Structure formats: C-alpha cells, structure tokens
Coordinates of C-alpha atoms in Angstrom, one line a residue:
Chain A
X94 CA -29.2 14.6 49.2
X95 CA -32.7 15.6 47.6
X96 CA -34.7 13.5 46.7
X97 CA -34.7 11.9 43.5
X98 CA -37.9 13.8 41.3
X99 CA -38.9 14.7 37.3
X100 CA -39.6 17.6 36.4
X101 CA -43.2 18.3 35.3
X102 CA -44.2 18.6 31.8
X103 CA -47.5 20.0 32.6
X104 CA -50.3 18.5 30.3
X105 CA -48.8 15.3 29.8
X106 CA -47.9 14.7 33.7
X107 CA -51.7 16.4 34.6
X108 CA -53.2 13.7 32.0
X109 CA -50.9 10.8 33.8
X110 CA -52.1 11.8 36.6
X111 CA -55.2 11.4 36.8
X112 CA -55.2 8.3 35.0
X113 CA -53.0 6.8 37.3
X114 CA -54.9 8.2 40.2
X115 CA -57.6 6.9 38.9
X116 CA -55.8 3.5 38.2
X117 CA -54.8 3.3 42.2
X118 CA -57.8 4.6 43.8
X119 CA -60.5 2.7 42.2
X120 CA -60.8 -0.2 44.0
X121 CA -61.4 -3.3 42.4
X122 CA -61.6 -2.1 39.0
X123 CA -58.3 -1.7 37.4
X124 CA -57.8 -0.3 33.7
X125 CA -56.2 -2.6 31.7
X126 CA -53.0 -1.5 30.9
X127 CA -49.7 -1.5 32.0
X128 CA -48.4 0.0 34.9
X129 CA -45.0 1.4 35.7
X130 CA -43.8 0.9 39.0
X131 CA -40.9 2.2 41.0
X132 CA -39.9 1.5 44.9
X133 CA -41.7 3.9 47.2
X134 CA -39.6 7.2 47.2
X135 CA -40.0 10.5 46.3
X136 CA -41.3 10.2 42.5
X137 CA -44.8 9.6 42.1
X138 CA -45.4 10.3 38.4
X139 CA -43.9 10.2 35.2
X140 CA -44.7 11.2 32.1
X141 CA -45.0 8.7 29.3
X142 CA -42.8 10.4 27.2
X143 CA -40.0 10.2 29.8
X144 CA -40.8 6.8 30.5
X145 CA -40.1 6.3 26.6
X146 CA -37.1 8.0 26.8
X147 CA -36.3 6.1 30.2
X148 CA -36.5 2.6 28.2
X149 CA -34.6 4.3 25.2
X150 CA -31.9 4.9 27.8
X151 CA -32.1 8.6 26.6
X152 CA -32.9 9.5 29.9
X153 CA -30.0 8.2 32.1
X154 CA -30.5 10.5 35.1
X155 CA -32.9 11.5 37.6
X156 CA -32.8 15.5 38.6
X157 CA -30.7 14.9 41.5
X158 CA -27.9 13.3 39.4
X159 CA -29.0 9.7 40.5
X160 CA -28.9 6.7 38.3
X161 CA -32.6 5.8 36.7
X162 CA -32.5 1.8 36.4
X163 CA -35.0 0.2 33.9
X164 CA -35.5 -3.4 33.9
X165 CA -37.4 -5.0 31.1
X166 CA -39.1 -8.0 30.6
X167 CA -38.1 -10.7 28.2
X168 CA -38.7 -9.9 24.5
X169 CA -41.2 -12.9 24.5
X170 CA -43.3 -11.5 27.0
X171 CA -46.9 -10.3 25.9
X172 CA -46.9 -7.5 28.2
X173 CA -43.2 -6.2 27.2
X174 CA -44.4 -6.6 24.0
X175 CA -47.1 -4.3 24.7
X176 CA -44.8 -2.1 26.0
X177 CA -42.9 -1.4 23.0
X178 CA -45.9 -1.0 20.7
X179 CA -47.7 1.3 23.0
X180 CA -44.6 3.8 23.6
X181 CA -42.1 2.8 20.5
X182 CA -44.7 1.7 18.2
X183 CA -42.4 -0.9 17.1
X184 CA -42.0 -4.6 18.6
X185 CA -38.8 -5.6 20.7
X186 CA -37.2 -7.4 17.4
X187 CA -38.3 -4.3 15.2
X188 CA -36.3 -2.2 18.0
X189 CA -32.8 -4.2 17.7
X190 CA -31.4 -1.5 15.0
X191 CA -31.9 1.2 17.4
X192 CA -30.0 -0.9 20.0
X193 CA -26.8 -1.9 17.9
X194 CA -26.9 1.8 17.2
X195 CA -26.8 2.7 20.9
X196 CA -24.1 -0.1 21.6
X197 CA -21.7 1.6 19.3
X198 CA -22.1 4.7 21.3
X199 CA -21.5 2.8 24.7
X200 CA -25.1 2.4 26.2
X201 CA -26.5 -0.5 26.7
X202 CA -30.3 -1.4 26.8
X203 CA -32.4 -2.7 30.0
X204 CA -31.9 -4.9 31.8
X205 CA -34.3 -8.1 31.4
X206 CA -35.9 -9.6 34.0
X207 CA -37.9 -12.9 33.9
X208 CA -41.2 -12.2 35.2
X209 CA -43.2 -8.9 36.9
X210 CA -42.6 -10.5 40.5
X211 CA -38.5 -9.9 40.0
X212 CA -39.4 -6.7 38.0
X213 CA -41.6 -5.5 41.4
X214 CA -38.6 -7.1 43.6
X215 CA -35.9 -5.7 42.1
X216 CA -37.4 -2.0 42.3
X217 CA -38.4 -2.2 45.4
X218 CA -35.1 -2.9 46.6
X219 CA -33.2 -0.8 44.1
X220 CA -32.8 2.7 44.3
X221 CA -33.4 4.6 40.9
X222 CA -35.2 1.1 39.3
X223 CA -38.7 1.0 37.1
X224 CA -39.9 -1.5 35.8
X225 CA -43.4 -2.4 34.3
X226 CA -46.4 -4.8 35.1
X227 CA -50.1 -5.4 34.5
X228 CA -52.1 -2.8 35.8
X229 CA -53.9 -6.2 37.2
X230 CA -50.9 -6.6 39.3
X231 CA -52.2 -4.5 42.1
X232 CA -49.4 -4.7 44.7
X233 CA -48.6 -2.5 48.0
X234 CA -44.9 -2.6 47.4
X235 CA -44.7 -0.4 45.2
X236 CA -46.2 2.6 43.2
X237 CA -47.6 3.3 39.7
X238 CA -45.6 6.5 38.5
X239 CA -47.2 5.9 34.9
X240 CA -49.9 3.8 33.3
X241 CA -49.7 3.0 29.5
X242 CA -53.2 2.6 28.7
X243 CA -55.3 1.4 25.8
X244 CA -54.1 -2.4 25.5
X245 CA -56.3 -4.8 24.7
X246 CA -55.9 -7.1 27.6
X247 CA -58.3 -7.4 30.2
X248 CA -57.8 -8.2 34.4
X249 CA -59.1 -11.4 34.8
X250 CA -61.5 -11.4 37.3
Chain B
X168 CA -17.1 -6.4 -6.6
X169 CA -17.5 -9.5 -5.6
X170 CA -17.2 -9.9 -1.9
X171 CA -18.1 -11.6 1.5
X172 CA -17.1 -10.5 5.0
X173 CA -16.9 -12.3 7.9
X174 CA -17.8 -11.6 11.6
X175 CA -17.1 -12.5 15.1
X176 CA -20.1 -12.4 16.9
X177 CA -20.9 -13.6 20.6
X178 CA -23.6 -11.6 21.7
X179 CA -26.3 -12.7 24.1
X180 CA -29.4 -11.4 22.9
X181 CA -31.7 -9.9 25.2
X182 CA -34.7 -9.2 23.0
X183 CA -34.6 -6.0 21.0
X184 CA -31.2 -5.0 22.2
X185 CA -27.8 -6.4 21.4
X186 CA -27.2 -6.8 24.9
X187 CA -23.6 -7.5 23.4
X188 CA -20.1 -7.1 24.5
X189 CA -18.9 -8.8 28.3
X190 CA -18.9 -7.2 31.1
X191 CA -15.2 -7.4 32.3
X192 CA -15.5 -6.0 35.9
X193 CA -18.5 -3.8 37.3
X194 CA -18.9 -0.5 34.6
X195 CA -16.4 -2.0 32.3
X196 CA -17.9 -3.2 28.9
X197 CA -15.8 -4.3 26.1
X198 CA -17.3 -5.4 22.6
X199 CA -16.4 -4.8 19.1
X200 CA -17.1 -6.2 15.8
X201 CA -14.8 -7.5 13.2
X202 CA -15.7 -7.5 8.9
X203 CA -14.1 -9.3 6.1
X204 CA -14.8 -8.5 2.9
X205 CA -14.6 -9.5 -0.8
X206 CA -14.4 -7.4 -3.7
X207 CA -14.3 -8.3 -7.2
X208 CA -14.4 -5.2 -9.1
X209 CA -16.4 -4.6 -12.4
X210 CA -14.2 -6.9 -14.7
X211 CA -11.7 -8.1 -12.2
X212 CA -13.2 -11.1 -12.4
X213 CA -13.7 -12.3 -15.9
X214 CA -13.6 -15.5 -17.7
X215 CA -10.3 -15.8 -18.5
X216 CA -8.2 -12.8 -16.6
X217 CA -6.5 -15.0 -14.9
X218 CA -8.2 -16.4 -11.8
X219 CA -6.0 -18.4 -9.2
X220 CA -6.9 -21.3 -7.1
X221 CA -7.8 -19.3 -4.5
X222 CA -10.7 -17.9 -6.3
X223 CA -9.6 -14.8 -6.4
X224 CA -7.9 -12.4 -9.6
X225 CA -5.9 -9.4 -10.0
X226 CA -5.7 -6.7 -12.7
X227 CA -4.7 -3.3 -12.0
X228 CA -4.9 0.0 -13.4
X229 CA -3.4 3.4 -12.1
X230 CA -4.6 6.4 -12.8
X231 CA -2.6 9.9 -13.3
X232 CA -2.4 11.8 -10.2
X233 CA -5.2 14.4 -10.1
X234 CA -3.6 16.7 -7.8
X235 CA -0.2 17.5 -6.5
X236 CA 0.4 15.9 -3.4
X237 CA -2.2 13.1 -3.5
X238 CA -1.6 9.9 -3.8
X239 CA -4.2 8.4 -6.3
X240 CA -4.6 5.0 -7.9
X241 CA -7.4 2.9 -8.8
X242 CA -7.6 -0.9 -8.5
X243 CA -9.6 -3.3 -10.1
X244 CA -8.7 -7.0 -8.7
X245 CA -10.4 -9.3 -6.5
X246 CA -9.6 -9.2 -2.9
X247 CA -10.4 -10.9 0.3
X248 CA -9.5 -8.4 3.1
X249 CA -10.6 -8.7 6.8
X250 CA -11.3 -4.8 6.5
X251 CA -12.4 -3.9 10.4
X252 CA -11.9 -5.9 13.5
X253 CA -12.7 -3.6 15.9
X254 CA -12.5 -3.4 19.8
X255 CA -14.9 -1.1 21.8
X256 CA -14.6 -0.3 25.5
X257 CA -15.9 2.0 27.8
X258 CA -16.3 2.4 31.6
X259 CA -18.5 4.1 33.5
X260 CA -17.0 4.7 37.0
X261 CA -20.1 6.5 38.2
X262 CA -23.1 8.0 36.7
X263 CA -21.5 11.2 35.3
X264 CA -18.6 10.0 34.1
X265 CA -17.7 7.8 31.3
X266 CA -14.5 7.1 29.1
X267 CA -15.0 5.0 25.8
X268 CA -12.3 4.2 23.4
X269 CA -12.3 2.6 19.9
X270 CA -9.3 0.8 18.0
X271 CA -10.4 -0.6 14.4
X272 CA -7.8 -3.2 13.4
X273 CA -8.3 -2.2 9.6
X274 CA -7.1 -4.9 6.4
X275 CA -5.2 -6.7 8.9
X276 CA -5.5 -9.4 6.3
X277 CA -5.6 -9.1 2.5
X278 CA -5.3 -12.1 0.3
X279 CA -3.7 -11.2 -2.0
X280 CA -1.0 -9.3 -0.3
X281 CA -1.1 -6.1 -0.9
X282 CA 2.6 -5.5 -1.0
X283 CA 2.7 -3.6 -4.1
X284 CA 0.5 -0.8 -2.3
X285 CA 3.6 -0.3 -0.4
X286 CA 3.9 3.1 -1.6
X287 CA 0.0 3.7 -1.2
X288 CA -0.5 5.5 2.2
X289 CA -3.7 4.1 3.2
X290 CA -2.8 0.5 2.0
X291 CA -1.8 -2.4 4.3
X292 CA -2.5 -2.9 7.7
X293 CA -3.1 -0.2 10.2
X294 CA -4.5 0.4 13.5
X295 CA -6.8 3.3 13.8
X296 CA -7.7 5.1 16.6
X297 CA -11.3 5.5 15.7
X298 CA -12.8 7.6 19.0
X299 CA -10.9 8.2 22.5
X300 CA -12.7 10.6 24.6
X301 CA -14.2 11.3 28.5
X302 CA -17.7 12.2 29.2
X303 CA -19.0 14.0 31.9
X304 CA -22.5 14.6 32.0
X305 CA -24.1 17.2 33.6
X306 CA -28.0 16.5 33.1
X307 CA -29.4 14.6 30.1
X308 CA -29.3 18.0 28.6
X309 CA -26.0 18.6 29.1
X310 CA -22.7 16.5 28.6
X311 CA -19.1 17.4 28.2
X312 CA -17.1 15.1 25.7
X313 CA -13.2 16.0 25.5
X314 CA -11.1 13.5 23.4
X315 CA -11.3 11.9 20.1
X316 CA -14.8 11.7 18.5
X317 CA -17.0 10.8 15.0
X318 CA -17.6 14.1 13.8
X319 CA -21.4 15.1 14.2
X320 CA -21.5 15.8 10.4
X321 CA -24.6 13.9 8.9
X322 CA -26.2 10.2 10.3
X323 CA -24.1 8.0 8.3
X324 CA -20.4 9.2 10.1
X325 CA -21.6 8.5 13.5
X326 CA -23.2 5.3 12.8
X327 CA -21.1 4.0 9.8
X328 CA -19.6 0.9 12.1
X329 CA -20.6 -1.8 9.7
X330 CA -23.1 -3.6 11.9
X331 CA -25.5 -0.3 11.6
X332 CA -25.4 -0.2 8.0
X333 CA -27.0 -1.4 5.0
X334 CA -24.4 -1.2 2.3
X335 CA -20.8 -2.6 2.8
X336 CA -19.8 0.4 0.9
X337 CA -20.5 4.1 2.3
X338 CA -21.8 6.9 0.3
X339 CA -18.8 9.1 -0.4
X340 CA -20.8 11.7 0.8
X341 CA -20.1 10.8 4.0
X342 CA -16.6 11.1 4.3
X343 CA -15.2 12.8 1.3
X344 CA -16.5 15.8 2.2
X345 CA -14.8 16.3 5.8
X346 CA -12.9 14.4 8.2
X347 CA -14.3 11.2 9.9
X348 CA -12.9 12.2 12.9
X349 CA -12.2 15.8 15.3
X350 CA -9.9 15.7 18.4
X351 CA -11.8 18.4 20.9
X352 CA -14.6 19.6 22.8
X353 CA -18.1 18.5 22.6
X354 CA -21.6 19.7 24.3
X355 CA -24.1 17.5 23.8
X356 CA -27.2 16.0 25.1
X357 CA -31.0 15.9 24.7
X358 CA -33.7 18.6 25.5
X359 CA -37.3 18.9 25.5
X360 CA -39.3 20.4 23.1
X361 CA -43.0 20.1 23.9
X362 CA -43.4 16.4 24.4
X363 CA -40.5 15.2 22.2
X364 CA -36.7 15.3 22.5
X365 CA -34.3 17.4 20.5
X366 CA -30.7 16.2 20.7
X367 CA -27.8 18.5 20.1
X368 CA -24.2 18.5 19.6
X369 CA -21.8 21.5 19.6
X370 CA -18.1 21.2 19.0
X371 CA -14.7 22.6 18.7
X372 CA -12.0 20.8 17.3
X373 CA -8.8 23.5 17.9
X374 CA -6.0 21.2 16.9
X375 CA -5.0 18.3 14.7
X376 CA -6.5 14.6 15.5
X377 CA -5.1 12.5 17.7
X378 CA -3.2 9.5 15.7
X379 CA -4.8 10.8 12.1
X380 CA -4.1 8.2 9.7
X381 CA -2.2 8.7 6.8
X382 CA -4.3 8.9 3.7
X383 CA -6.5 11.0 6.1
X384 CA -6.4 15.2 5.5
X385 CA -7.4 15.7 9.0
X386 CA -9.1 19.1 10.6
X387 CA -6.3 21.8 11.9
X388 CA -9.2 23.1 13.4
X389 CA -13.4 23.0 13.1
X390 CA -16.3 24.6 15.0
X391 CA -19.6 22.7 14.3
X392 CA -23.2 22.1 15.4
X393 CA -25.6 19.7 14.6
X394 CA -29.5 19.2 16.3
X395 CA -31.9 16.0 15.7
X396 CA -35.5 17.3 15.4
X397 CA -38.1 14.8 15.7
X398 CA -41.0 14.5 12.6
X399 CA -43.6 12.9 14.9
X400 CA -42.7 9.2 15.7
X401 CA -41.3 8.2 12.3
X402 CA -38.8 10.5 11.5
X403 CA -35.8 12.4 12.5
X404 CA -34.6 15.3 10.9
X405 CA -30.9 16.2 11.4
X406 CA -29.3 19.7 10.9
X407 CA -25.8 20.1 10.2
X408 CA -23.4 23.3 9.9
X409 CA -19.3 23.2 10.2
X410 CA -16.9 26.0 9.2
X411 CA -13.0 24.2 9.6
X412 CA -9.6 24.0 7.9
X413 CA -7.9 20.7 6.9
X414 CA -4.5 20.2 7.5
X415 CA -3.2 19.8 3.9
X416 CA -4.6 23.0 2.5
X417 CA -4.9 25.2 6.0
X418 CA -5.3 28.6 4.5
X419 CA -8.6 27.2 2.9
X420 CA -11.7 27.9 5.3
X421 CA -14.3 25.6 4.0
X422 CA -17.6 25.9 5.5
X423 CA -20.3 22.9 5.2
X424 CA -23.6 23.0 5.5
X425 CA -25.9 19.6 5.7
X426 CA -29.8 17.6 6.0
X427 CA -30.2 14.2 6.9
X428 CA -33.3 12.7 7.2
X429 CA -34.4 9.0 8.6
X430 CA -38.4 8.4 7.7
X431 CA -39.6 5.1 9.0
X432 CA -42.7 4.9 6.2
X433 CA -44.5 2.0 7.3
X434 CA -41.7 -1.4 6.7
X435 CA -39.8 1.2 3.9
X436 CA -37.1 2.6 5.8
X437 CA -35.7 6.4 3.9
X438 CA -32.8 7.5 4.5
X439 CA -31.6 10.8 3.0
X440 CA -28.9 13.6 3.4
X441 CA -27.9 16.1 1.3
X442 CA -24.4 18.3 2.2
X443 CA -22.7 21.5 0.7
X444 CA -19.0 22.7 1.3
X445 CA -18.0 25.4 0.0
X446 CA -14.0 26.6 0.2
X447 CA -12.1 29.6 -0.1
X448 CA -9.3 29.2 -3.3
X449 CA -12.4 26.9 -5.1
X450 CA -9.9 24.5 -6.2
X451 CA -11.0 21.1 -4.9
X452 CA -12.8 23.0 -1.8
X453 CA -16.7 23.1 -3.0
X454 CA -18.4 20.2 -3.7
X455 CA -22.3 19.8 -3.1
X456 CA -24.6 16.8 -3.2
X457 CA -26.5 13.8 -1.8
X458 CA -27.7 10.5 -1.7
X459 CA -31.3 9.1 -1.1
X460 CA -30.8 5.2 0.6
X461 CA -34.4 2.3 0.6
X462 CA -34.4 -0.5 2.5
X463 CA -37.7 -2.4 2.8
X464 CA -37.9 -6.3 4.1
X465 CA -38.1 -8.9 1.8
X466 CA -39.0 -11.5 4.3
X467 CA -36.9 -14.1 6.0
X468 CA -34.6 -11.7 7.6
X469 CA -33.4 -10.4 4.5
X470 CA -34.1 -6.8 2.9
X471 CA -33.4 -5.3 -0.2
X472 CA -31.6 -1.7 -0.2
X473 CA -31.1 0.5 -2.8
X474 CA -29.3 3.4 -3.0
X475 CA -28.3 7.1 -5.4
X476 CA -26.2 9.4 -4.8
X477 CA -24.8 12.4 -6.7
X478 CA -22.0 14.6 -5.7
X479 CA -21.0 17.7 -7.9
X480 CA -17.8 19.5 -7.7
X481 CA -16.3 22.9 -8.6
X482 CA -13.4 21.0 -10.4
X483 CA -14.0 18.0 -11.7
X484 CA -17.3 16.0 -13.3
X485 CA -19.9 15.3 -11.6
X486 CA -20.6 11.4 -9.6
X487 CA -23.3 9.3 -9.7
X488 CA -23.7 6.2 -7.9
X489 CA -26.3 3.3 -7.6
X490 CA -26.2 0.4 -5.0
X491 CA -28.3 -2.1 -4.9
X492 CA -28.4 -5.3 -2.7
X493 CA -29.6 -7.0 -0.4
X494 CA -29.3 -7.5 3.8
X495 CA -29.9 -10.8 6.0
X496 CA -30.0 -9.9 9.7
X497 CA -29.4 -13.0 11.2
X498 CA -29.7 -14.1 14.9
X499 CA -26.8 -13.5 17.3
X500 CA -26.1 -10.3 15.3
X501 CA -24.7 -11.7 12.3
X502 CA -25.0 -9.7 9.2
X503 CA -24.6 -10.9 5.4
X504 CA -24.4 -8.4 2.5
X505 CA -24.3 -8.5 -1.1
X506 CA -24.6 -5.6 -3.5
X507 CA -23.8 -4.2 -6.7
X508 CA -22.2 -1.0 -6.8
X509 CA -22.1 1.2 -9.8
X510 CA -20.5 4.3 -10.2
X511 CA -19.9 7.0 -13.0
X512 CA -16.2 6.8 -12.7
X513 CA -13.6 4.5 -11.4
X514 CA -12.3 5.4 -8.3
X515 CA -10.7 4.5 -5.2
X516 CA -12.7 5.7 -3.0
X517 CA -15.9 4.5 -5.2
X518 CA -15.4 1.2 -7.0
X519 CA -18.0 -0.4 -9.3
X520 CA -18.2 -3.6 -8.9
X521 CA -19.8 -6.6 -6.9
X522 CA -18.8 -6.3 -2.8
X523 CA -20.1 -9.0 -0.1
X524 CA -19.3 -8.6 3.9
X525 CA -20.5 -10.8 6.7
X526 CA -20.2 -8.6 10.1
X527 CA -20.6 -9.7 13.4
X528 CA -20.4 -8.1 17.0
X529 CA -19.7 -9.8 19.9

C-alpha cells in the first residue's frame, strides 16, 4: 500500500513549511501557536487550508484512499478555541449550525478528546489521526504537519 | 397561525457539533428529529369562532379548483399536528462506502382529526421516504451517489430538515418550483480552487421517484448541476441549472435556472436565492422569483429572522410573502419558533397566519 500523503498546494504548503520547520528546528524557542500533530508516517506537512477542511470533515480521505481521523479537543478548551477562530473564524458554539447541517447529511464532527496528552496518544497509535496541541508541547512522538500561528498565547518558560 | 412544535432531542453535545444520534454498532449511526406544530391561521382563531377546550378552533374555507387535476383547498383552523418525526440512519462499512436512508413520519398526529381531508391527497398521516441512496467515494473530489436524494436545487431543499432552519414555514420557492426529491445518479464532491474548495453536484434522475408521495408531481426524468463557490470566508455562492419533466404534465420540458447565496456579515446572517423555470406549453410551467431571509441574534439564545419573498407566474398573480419571528436555540439541540407569516393570498401551500414549532434531534 503507498503511503498515506497530500498533495501539494504549492505556496501555501512552501509557506507551512518553513514555518513549521522553523517551529521544530529552533531549539528552545517555540512560536506560539498551535501545532498539528500526526503519528510518525509518511505525511509531514499540511496545508492549513486542508487542515480546515480536515476539521470540517470536508476532507475525509487521505490520497491513498485511507481514513483521515481528527480528534478535537473539548469546546471549553482555550487552545480548541483557538483553533476554531484561527481557521473558521468562528468559535466552537458559533460552529454548531454548520454541524447540525452536516449531521443531516450523515457526517459527524471530530472526535473530542480531553486533554493534548490523549490527543498526542491517540495519534500516535492511530493510523490516519491529527490532532492539535500547543506549539509549547514539544514532544518526540510525534510530528508537526501544520502550525497555526499568530495566537496570542505565549510558551511559558 | 398560531403554533408550537415539539421535539425529541437526546443529543450529547460535544462542543460545536451535534455529536447526535447513537452509535448502534461500529459505522452504524441512527438519529432523527421529530416537530410538532401549531397553526392558528389569520382569523382561525378569533374571539368568538368557536374555540374548544382544547384550545384550539376550526373554520374552513375551500377554494375552486384552479386547474384540472389538482386537488386544491385552503384551510383556515387551528391545528396541533406532530408534522415530522423523522429517523435518519446511515452506515459506513468502510471508508468508501456509505448507505444513508431517511423516513419522515409526517402529521402522524393532528388534533383535530383531520378526517374530513380524507379526500385531500396529501392530508393525514403518511410515511415518506425522504432520501435512500449508496455512496461510493472515489476521492473527496469524486463520489458516486445512486438512490433516492434532496435535489441539488438551491440551499434551502437540501437543508430544509427543521433543525437547520429559521422559519417553521419554507419559502415556496423552494419547493413549488420542482420536486423535493430525484431517484438517480449523482457526482459529487469537493475540488480545489486556489486555496478554497468548490463543491459540485451533477445528476441524472432518468425515472420516476422511488415511493413519490401523493400530492407530490414527481420528475419523470431531470438532468442537473449545481457548484458552491466560496466569497472569501463569509460567503457561499451556489449555482443552479435543471432541465426535467414532471410526471403529471410529461410533454412539458421545463428548464430551471437558480442563485443562492449565504453571507455571514458580521452576527447578520443573509440568506438569498432567486430561481427561474421556464416550460414549454406556458400554462402553469414558468414561474420566476426569490426570497431574501435575516437572521441576526437578539441575545440569550434567541434571534430574530425576517423574511420576503416574491414569486411571479405566467398564469396567475403574482405572491408576496413576509415572515417574521423569532428563534431560541436552546442546549441539547432544542429549537423554539414563533413567527408571523403573511402572504398575498390564501393558500395551501402559503398560509398567513401565526405558526410555532419546537424541534429537537436526538
């Protein structure tokens, strides 16, 4: 089976790119932001809009035919929160209509997870899963495909 | 019409998502949602015309037929009806395929009995086959539907389940002007353009629907395409053609053009579509028009919505038609409306009058 990849979209993925190599490679001075992770594997970046249309379950499928997997974190949590303004521009809550809009058509959204350690967990033992942390979470299990950047939080220090 | 509707929800919220309906075995969802309503039309329920203990009144009026073969009548008393309770399930074996089917359990109960619409063949209790169909999908850019589906005609016929709306009445653009459902072969999926996604749909519908309901004029056969362009992050800009033949006047090719538009403009919410059919023999066949639909939060979980529409025809006057009410979203998926509808004429299909629902899913 090849392995599961994205295919490029050239500016965006070149942009993402670099940040996130940037993001990995710097040493002790993460970028605040948030990071998406996946379990080591063949896919190493992806673009923000297909990680927006990942978590709108637009994208169900990887190019080999696989399953993607997103896992989100609680509504409640600052960092999912985050996540929904940065790539939806609207927050969890204000995202419900375009859920009960997507239920009636037979997809289901994310699954929720409780914190980032089950969100890195469960990707790393899933095949197809992302999920998202803090870019402070700097962790060998798995890999940033994507960094959302430009939130206000900071890595504590 | 005065009215309320009443739900059945159970769902387990998981943030910004329904997460509704229970997972029966691994793949297998079922959900659903179920609406009662009650309508008092515009004078139906006046001092003095006779209101029973039960709160509710009756007066009726029937109109001439207005053309041969159609069943036409107009009512104007109070009812309490459990219009939808409706079951949803779909199962998703693998990846690629999926198979979803919806029944809508509809006026399963009317107080009061509507036995004297005996003769009237969309009146008592019926059990519509609303969507039946297998997917098979390709690529995100690419999935085969065959069965029973919503036709891709406009926003407001694929999402008109009453949880997704505003209104407890539907603009009568969006079914009058072609049928709710097709029985075929779909192409659908999503595509790139630059860095947004354009969804398509492409169909062909080349026989009559499966379990068409009576007082429906189902397609004998359609051909159709509609594409979902983004306007930046806001807004969604649908396209819409059809060219098809109805079962009850076949020889008539009727061809349908149509723009929707959804505009997120700040917390004011615009949705739009305007629609044009035009027929062969011109009688009954061409109609044009469109209806412009606000909803902005009030606060509290509730919103206020307002709504025009206009639809002209090639034989008869021209409709106009203002809603306006308001929506409380409630937790758990709950969903109260109460509105005022007024319309031009008396109609069936477009009552004036007060109308309250309460919708749930679960």
């Amino acid at each position: 089976m090849p392995p599961p990849r994205l295919r490029p979209r050239l500016l965006a993925t070149a942009a993402l790119m670099l940040m996130a190599g940037t993001w990995r490679h710097a040493g002790a001075a993460p970028e605040p932001g948030i990071a998406v992770v996946m379990g080591p594997g063949p896919v190493t970046t992806v673009n923000l809009p297909t990680v927006a249309a990942i978590f709108r379950r637009k994208r169900q499928l990887w190019d080999d035919g696989s399953l993607i997997v997103p896992v989100n974190l609680p509504a409640a949590h600052a960092l999912r929160r985050q996540f929904s303004l940065r790539l939806f521009k609207r927050s969890p809550e204000d995202m419900q209509d375009y859920w009960n809009d997507q239920y009636f058509h037979g997809v289901l959204p994310p699954a929720v997870l409780a914190s980032e350690e089950a969100v890195i967990r469960f990707v790393v033992s899933t095949p197809g899963a992302i999920g998202y942390v803090s870019s402070c979470t700097q962790d060998k299990r798995v890999i940033v495909v994507a960094l959302v950047p430009g939130t206000d939080a900071s890595c504590p220090h | 019409m005065l009215g309320w509707a009443l739900a059945l929800p159970a769902l387990a919220q998981s943030g910004e998502g329904p997460a509704i309906g229970t997972q029966l075995r691994d793949g297998l969802t079922l959900g659903g949602y179920a609406t009662v309503e009650l309508d008092v039309p515009r004078g139906g329920a006046t001092a003095g015309s006779g209101m029973g203990a039960n709160g509710m009144a009756e007066m009726r009026r029937t109109d001439a037929d207005m053309r041969p073969g159609a069943w036409q009548q107009s009512t104007s008393r109070t009812t309490l009806t459990l219009s939808h309770l409706s079951a949803i399930v779909w199962w998703e074996p693998s990846p690629q395929w999926k198979l979803l089917a919806e029944v809508d359990g509809q006026h399963g109960v009317q107080i009061p009995a509507h036995d004297e619409d005996r003769d009237r063949p969309d009146s008592g209790a019926t059990l519509a086959l609303e969507r039946f169909y297998a997917d098979w999908r390709a690529s995100d850019a690419l999935t085969w539907r065959v069965g029973k589906f919503l036709t891709p005609i406009g926003r407001w016929n694929q999402d008109h389940p009453d949880p997704l709306t505003w209104t407890t009445s539907r603009p009568l653009l969006s079914y009058s002007a072609f049928p709710a459902n097709a029985t075929g072969v779909m192409a659908f999926g999503s595509t790139s353009l630059g860095l947004s996604d354009v969804d398509y749909q492409i169909y062909v519908a080349p026989g009559q629907n499966w379990r068409a309901g009576a007082a429906q004029d189902p397609f004998s056969r359609a051909v159709g395409a509609r594409v979902v362009l983004p306007l930046g992050s806001d807004a969604q800009l649908g396209i819409s053609i059809a060219g098809f033949n109805q079962r009850d006047e076949d020889t008539d090719h009727r061809r349908l053009g149509g723009l929707d538009l959804l505009w997120q403009l700040g917390r004011l919410q615009v949705h739009a579509e305007v629609l044009s059919r035009r027929g062969g023999d011109g009688y009954e066949s061409s109609e044009h028009g469109g209806f412009v639909q606000l909803v902005h939060p009030l606060g509290a979980g509730w919103s206020g919505v307002m709504r025009v529409e206009k639809l002209e025809y090639e034989s008869r006057p021209a409709l106009h038609s203002t809603v306006l009410g308001v929506v409380f979203k409630g937790h758990r998926h709950w969903v109260f409306k109460a509105e005022y509808d007024r319309t031009s004429t008396d109609s069936p299909d477009l009552p004036s009058g007060w109308q309250m629902s309460v919708t749930g899913l679960f």
